[in-house]
PDB file of N, CA and C in Angstrom:
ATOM      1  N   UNK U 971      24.815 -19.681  23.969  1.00  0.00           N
ATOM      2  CA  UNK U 971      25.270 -21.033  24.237  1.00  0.00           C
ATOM      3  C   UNK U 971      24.453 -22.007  23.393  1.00  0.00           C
ATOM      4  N   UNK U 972      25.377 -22.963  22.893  1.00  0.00           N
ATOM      5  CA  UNK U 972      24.565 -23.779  21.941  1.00  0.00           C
ATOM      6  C   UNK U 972      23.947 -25.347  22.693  1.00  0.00           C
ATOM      7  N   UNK U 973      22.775 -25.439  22.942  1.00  0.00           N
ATOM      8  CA  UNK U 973      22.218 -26.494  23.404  1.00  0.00           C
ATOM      9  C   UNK U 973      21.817 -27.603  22.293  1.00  0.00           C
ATOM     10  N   UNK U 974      21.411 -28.816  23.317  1.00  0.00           N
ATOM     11  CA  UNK U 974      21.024 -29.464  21.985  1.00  0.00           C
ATOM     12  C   UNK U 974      19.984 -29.476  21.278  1.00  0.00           C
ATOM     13  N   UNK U 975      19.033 -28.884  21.783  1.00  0.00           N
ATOM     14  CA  UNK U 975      17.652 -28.357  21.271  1.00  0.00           C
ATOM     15  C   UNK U 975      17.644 -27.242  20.372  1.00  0.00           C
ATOM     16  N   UNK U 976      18.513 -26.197  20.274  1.00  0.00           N
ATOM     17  CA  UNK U 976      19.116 -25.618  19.049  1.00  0.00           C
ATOM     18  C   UNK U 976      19.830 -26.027  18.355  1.00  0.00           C
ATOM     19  N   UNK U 977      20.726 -27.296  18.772  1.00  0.00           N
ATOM     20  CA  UNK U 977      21.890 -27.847  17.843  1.00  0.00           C
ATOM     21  C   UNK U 977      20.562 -28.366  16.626  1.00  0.00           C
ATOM     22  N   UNK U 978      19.595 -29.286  17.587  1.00  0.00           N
ATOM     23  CA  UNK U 978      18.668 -30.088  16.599  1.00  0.00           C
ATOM     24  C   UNK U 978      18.188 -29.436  15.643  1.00  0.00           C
ATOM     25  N   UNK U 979      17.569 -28.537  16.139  1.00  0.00           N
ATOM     26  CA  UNK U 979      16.915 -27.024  15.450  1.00  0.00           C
ATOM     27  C   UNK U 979      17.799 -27.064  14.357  1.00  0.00           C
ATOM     28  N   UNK U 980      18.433 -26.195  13.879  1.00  0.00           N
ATOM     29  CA  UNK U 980      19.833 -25.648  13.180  1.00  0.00           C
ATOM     30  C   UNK U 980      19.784 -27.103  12.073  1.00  0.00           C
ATOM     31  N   UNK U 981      20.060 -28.633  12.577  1.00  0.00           N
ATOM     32  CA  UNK U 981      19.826 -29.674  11.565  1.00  0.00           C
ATOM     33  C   UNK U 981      19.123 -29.185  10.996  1.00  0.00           C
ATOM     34  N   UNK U 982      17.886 -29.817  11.437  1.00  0.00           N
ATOM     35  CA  UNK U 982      16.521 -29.885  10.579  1.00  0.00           C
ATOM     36  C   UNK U 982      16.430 -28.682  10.226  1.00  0.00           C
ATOM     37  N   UNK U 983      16.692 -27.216  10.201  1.00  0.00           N
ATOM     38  CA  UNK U 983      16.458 -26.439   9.085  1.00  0.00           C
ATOM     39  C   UNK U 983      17.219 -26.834   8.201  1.00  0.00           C
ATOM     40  N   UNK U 984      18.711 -27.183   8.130  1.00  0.00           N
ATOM     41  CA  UNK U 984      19.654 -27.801   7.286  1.00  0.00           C
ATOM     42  C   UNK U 984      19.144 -28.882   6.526  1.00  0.00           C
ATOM     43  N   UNK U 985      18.301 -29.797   6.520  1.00  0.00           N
ATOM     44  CA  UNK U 985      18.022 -30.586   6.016  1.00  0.00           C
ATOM     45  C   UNK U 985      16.866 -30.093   5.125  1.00  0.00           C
ATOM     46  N   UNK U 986      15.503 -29.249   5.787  1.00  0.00           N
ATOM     47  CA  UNK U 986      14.793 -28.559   4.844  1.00  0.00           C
ATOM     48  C   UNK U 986      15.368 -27.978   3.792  1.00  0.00           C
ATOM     49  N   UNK U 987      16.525 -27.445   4.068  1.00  0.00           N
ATOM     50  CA  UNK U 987      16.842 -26.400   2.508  1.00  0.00           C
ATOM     51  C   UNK U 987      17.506 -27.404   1.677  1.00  0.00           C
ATOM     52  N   UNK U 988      18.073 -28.205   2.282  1.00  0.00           N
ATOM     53  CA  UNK U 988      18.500 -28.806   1.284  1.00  0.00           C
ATOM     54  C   UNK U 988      17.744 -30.117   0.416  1.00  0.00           C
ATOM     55  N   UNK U 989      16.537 -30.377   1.132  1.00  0.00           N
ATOM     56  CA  UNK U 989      15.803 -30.777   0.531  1.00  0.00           C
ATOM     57  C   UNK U 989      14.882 -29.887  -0.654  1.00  0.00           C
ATOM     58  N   UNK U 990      14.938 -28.847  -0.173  1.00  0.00           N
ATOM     59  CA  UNK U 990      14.046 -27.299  -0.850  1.00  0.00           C
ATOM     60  C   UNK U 990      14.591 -27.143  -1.886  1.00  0.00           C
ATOM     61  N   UNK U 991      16.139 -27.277  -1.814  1.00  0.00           N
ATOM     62  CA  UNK U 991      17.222 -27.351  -2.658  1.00  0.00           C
ATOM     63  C   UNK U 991      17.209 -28.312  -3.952  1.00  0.00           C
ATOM     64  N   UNK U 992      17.064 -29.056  -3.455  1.00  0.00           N
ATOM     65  CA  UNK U 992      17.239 -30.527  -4.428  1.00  0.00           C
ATOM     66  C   UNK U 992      15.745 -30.723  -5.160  1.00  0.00           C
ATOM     67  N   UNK U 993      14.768 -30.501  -4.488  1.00  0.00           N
ATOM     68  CA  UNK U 993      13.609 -30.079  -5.595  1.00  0.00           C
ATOM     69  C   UNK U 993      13.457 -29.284  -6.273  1.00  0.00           C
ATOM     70  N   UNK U 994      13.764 -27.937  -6.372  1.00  0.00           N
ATOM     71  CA  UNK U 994      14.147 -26.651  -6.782  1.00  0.00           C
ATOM     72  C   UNK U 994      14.941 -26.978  -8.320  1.00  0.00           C
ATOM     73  N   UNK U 995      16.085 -27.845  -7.925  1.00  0.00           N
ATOM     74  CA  UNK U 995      17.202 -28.271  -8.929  1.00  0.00           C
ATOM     75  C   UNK U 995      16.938 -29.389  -9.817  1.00  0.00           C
ATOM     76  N   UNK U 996      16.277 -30.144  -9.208  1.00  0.00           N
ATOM     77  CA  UNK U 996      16.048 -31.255  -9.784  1.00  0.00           C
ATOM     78  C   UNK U 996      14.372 -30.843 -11.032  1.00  0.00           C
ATOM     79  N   UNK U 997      13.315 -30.066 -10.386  1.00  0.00           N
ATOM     80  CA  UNK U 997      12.467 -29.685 -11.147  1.00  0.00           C
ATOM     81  C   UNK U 997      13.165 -28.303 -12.355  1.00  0.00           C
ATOM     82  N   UNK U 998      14.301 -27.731 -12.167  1.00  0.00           N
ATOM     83  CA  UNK U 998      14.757 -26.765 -13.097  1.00  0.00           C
ATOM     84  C   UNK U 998      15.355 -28.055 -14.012  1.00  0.00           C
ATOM     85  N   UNK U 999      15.935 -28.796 -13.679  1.00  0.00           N
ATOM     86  CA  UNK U 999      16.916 -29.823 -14.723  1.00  0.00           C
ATOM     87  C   UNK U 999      15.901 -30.413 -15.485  1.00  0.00           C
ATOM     88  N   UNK U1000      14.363 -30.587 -15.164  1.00  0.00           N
ATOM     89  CA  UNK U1000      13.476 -31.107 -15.811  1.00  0.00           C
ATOM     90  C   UNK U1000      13.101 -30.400 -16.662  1.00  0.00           C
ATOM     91  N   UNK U1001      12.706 -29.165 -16.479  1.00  0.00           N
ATOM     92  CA  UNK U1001      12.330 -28.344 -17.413  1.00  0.00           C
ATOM     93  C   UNK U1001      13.400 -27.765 -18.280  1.00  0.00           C
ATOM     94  N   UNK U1002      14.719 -27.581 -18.259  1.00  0.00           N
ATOM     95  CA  UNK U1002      15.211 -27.309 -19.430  1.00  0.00           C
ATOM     96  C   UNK U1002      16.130 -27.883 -19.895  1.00  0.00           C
ATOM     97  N   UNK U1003      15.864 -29.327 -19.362  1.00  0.00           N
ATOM     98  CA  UNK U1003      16.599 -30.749 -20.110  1.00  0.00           C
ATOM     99  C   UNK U1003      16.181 -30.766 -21.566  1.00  0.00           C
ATOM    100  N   UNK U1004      14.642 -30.294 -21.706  1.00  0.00           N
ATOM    101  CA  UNK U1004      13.662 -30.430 -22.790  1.00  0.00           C
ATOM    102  C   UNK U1004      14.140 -29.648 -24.022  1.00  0.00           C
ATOM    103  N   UNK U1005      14.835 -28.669 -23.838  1.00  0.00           N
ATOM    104  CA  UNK U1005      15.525 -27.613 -24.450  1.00  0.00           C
ATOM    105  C   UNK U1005      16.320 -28.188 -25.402  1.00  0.00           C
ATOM    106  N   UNK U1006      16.497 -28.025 -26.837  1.00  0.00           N
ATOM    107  CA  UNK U1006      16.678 -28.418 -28.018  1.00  0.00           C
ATOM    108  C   UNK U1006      18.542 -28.580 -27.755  1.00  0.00           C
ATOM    109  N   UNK U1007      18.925 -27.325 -27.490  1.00  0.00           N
ATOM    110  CA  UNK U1007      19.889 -27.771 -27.719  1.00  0.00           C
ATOM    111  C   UNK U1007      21.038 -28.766 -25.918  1.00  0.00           C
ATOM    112  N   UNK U1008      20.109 -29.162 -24.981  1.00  0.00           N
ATOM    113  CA  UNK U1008      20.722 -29.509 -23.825  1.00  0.00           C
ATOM    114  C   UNK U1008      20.077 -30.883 -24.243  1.00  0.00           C
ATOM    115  N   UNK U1009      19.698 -31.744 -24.701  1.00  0.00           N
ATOM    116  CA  UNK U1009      18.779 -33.329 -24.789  1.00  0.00           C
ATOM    117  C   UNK U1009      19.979 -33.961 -25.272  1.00  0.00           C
ATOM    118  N   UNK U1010      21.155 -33.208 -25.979  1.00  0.00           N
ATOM    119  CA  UNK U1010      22.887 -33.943 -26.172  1.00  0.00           C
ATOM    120  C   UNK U1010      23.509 -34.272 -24.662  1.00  0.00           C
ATOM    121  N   UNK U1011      23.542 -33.131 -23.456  1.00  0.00           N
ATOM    122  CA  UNK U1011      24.234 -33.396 -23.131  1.00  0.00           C
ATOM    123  C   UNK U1011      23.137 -33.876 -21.313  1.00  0.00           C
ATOM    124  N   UNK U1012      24.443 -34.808 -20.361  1.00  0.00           N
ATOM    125  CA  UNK U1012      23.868 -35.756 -20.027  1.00  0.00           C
ATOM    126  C   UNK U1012      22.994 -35.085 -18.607  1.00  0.00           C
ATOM    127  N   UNK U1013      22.173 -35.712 -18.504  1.00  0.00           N
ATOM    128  CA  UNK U1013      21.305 -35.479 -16.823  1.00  0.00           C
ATOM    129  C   UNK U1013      21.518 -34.545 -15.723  1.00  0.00           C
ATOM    130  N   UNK U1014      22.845 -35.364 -15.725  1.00  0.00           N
ATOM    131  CA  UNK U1014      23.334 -35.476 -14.472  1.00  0.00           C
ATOM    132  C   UNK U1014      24.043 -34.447 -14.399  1.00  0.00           C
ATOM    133  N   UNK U1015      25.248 -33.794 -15.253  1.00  0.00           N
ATOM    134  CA  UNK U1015      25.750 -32.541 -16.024  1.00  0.00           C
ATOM    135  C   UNK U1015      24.688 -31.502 -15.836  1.00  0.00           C
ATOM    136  N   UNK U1016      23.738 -31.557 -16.421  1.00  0.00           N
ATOM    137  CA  UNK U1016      22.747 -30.362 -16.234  1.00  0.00           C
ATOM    138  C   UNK U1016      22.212 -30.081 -15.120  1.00  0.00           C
ATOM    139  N   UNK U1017      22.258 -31.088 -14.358  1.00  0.00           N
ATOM    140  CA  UNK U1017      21.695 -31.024 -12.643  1.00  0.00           C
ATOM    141  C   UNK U1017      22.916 -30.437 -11.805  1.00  0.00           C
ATOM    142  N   UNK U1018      24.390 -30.928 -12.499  1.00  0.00           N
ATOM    143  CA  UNK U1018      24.852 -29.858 -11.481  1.00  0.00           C
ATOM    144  C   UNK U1018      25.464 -28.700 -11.374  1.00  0.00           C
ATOM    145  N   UNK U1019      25.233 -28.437 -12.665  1.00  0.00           N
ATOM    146  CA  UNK U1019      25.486 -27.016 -13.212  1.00  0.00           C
ATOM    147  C   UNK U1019      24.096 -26.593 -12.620  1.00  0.00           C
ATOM    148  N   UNK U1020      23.110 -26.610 -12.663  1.00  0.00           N
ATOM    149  CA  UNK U1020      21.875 -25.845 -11.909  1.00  0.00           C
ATOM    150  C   UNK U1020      22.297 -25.980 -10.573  1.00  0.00           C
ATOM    151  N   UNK U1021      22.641 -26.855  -9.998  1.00  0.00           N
ATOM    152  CA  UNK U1021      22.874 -26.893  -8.296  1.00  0.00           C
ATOM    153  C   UNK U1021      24.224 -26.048  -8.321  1.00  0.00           C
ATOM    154  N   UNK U1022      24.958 -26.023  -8.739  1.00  0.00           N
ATOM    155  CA  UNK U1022      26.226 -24.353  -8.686  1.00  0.00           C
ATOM    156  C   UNK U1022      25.398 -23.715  -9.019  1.00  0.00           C
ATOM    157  N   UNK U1023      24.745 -23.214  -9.727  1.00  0.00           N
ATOM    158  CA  UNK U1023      24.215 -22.220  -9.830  1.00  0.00           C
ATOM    159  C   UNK U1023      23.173 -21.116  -9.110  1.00  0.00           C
ATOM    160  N   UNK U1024      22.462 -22.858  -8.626  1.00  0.00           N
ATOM    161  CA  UNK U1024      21.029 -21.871  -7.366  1.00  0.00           C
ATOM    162  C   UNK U1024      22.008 -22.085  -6.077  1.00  0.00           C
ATOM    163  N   UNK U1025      22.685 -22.858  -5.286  1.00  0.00           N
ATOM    164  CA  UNK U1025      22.912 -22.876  -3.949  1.00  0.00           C
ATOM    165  C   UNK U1025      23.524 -21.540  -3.638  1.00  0.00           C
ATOM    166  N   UNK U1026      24.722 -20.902  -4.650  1.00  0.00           N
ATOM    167  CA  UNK U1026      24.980 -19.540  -4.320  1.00  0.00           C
ATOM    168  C   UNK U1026      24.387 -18.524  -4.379  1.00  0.00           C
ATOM    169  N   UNK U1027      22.859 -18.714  -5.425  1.00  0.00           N
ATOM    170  CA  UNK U1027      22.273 -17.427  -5.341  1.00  0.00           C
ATOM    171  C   UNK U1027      21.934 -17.743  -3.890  1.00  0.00           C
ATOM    172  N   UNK U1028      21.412 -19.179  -3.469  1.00  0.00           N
ATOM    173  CA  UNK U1028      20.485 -19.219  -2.830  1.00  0.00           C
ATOM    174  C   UNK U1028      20.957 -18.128  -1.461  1.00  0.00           C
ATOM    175  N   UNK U1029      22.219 -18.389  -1.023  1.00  0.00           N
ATOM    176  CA  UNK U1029      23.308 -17.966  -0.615  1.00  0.00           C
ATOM    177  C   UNK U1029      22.821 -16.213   0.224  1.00  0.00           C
ATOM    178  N   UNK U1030      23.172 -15.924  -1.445  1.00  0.00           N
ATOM    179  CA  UNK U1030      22.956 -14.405  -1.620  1.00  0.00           C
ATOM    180  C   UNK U1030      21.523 -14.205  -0.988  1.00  0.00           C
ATOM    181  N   UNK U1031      20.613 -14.309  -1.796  1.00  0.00           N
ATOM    182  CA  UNK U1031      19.224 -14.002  -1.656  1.00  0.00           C
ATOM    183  C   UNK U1031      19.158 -14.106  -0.010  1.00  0.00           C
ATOM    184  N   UNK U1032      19.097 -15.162   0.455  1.00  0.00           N
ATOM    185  CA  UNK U1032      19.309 -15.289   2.119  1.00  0.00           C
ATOM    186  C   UNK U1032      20.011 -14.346   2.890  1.00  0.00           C
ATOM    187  N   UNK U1033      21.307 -14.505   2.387  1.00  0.00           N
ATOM    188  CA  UNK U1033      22.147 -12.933   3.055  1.00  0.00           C
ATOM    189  C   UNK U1033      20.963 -12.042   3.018  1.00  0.00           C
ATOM    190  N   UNK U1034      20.972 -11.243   1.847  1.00  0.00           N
ATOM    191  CA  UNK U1034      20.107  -9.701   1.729  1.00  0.00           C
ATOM    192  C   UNK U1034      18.791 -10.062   2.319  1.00  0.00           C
ATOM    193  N   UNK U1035      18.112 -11.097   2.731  1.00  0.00           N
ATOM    194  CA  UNK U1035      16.556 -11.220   3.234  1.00  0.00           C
ATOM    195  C   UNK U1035      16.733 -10.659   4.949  1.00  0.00           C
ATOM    196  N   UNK U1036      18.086 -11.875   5.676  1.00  0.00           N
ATOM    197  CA  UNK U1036      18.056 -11.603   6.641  1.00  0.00           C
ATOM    198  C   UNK U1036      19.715 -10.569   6.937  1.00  0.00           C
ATOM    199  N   UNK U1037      19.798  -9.782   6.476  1.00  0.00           N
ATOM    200  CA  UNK U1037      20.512  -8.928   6.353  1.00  0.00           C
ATOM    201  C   UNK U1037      22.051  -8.677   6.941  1.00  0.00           C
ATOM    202  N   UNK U1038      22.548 -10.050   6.689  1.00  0.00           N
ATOM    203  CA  UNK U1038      23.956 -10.688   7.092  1.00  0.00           C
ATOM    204  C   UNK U1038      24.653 -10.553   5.714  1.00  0.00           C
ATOM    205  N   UNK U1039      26.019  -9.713   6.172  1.00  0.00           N
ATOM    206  CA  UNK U1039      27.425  -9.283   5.322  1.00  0.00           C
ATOM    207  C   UNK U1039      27.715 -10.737   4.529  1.00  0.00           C
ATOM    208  N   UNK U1040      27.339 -10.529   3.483  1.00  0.00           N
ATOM    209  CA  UNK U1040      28.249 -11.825   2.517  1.00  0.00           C
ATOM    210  C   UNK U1040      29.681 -11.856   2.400  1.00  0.00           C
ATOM    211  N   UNK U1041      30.253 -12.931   3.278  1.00  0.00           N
ATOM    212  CA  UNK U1041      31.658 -13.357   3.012  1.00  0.00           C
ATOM    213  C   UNK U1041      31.862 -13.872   2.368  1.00  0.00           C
ATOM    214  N   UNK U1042      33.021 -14.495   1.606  1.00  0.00           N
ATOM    215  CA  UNK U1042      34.120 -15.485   1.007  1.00  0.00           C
ATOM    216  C   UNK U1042      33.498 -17.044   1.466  1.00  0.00           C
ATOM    217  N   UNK U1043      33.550 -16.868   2.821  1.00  0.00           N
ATOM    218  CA  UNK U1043      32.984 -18.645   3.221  1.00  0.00           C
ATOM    219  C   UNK U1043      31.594 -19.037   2.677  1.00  0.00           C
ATOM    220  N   UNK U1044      31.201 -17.848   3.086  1.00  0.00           N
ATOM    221  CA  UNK U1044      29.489 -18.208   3.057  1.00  0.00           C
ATOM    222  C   UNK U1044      29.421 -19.215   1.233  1.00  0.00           C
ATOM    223  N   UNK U1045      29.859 -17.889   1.040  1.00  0.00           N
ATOM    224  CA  UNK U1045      29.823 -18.737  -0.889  1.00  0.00           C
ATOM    225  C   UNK U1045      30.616 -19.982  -0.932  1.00  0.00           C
ATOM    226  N   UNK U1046      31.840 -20.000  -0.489  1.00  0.00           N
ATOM    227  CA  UNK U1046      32.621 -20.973  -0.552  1.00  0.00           C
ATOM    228  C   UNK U1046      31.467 -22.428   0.035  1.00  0.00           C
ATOM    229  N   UNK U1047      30.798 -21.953   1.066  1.00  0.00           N
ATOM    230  CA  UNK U1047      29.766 -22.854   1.916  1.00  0.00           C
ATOM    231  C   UNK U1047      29.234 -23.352   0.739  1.00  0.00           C
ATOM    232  N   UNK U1048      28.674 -22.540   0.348  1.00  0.00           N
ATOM    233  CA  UNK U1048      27.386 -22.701  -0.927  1.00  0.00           C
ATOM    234  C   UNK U1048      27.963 -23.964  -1.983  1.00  0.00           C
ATOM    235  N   UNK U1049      29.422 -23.134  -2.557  1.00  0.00           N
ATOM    236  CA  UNK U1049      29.365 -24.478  -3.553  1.00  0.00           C
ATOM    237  C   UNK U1049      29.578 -25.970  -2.961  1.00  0.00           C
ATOM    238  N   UNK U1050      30.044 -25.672  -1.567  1.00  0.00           N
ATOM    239  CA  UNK U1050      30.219 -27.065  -1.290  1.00  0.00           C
ATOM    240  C   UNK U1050      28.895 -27.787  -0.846  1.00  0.00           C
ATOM    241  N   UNK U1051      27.813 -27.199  -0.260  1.00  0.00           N
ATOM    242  CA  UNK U1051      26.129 -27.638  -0.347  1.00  0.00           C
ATOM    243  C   UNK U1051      25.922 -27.700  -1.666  1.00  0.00           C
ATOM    244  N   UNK U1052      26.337 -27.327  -2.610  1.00  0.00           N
ATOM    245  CA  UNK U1052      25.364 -27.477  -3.779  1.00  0.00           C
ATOM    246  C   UNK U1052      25.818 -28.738  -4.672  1.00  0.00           C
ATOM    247  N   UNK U1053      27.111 -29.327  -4.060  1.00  0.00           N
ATOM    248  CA  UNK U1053      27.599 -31.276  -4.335  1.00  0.00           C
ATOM    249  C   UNK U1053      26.799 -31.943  -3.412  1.00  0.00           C
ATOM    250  N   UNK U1054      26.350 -31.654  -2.441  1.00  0.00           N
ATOM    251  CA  UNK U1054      25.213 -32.215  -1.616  1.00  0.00           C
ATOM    252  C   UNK U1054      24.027 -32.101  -2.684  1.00  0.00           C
ATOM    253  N   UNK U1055      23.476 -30.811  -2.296  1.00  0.00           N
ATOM    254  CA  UNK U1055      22.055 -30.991  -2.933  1.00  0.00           C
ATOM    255  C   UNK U1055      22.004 -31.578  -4.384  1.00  0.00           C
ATOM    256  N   UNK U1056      23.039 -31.676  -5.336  1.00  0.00           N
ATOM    257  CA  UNK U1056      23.030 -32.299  -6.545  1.00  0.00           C
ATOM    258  C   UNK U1056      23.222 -33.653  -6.473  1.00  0.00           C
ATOM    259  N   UNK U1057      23.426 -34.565  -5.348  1.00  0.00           N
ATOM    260  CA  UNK U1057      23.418 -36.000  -4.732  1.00  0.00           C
ATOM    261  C   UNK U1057      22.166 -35.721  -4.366  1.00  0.00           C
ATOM    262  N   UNK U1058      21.770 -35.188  -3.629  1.00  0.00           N
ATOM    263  CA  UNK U1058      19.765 -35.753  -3.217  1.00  0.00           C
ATOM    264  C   UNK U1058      19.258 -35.666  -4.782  1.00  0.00           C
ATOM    265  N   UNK U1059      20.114 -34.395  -5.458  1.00  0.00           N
ATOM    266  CA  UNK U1059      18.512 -34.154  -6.532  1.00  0.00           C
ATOM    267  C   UNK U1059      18.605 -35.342  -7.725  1.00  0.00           C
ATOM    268  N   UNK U1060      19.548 -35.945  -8.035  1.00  0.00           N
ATOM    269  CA  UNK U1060      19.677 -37.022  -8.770  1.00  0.00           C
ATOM    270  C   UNK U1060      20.025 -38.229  -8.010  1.00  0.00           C
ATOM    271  N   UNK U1061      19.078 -38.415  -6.786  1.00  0.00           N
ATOM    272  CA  UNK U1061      18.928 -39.684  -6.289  1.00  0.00           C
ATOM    273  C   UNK U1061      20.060 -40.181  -5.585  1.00  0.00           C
ATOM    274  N   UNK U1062      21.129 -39.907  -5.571  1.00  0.00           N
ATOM    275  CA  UNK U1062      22.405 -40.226  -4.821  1.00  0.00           C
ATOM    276  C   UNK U1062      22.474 -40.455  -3.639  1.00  0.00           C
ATOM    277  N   UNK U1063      20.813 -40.054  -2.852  1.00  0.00           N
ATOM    278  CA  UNK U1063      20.444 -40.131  -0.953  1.00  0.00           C
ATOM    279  C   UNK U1063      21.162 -41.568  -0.976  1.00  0.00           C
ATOM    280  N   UNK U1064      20.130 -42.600  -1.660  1.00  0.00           N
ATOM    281  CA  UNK U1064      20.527 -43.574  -1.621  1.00  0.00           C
ATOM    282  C   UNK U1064      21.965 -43.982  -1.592  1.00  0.00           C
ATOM    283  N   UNK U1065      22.874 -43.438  -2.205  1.00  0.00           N
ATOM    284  CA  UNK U1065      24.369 -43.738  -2.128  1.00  0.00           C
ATOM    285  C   UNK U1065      25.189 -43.479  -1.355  1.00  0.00           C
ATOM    286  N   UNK U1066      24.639 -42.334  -0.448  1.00  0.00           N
ATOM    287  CA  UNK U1066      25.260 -41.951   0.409  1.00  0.00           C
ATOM    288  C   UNK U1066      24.578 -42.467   2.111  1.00  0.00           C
ATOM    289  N   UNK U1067      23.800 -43.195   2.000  1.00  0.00           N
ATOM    290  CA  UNK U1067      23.202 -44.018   2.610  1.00  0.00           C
ATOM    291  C   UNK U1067      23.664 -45.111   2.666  1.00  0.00           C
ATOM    292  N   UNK U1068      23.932 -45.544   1.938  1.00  0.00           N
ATOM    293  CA  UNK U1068      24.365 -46.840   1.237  1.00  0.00           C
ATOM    294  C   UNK U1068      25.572 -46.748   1.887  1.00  0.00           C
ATOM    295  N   UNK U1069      27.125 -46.064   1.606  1.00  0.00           N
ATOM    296  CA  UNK U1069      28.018 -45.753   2.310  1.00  0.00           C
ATOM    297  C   UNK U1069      28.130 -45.359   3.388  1.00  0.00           C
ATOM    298  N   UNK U1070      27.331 -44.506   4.444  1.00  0.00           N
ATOM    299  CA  UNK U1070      26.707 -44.768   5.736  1.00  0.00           C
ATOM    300  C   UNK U1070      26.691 -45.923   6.457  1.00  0.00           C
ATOM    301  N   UNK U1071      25.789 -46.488   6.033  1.00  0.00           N
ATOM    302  CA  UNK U1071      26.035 -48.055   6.562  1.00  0.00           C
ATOM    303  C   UNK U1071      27.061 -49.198   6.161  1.00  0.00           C
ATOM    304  N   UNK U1072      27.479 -48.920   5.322  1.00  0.00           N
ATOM    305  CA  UNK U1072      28.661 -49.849   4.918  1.00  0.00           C
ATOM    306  C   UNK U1072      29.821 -49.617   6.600  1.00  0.00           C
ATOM    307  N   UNK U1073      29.834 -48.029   6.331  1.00  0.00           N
ATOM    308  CA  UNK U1073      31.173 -47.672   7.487  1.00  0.00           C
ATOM    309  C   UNK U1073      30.751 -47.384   8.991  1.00  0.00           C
ATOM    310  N   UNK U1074      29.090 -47.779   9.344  1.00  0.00           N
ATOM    311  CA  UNK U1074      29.129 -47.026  10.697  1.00  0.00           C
ATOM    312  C   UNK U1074      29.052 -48.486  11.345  1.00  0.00           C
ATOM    313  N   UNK U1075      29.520 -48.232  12.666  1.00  0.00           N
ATOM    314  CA  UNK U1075      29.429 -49.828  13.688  1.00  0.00           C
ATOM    315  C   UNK U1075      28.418 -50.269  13.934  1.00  0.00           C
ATOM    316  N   UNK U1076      28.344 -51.394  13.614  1.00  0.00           N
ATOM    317  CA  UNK U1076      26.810 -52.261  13.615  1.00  0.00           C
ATOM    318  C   UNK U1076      27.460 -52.931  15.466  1.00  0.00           C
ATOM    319  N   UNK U1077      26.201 -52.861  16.193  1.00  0.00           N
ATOM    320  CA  UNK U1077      26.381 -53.968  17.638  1.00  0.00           C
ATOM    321  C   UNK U1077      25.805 -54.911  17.167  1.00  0.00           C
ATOM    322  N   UNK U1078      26.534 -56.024  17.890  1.00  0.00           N
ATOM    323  CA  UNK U1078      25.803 -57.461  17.618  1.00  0.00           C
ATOM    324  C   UNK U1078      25.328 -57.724  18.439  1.00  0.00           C
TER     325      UNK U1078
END
C-alpha cells in the first residue's frame, strides 16, 4: 500500500537522480564541447544528445544492479526523463518554474 511517506520517499529519490542526472550531462557536454570537431555545433544540441544517451543507459545499468526485467516502458520512461534532465542541465529549472507559477492559483 502506497502511503504518503513512501509516496514522498519515491519523489525525492526522483528528484536526486535527476539532479545526478543533469550534472552527469551537463559536466559530459562540458568536456566534449571542447572537442575540435563539436565547438560548430550548438550547446544545447550536445547536451541533449548526451541526456538521450545517459538516461537510457542510466535505465539499463539500474535494471541489471537491482535486478528488474527491462521493458519497452522502462526505456520509453528514460527518453522521456532525459527532456527533463536536459531542462535542469542547461538551466531550463528556471523555465519551468517560471511556467509553474505563471499557471498555478495564487490566493489573495
Amino acid at each position: 500500500m502506497m502511503t504518503m511517506e513512501n509516496l514522498m520517499q519515491m519523489v525525492t529519490y526522483l528528484l536526486i537522480a535527476i539532479g545526478v542526472a543533469a550534472f552527469i550531462v551537463s559536466v559530459i557536454t562540458q568536456v566534449i564541447k571542447e572537442m575540435p570537431y563539436l565547438k560548430k555545433i550548438q550547446t544545447n544540441a550536445v547536451a541533449l544528445v548526451v541526456s538521450l544517451i545517459i538516461c537510457p543507459v542510466a535505465v539499463v545499468i539500474a535494471c541489471q544492479y537491482f535486478k528488474i526485467v527491462i521493458t519497452w516502458y522502462y526505456v520509453f520512461a528514460a527518453f522521456i526523463a532525459a527532456f527533463i534532465v536536459y531542462l535542469v542541465a542547461t538551466g531550463g529549472w528556471e523555465k519551468v518554474s517560471e511556467m509553474w507559477n505563471r499557471t498555478k492559483y495564487n490566493k489573495k
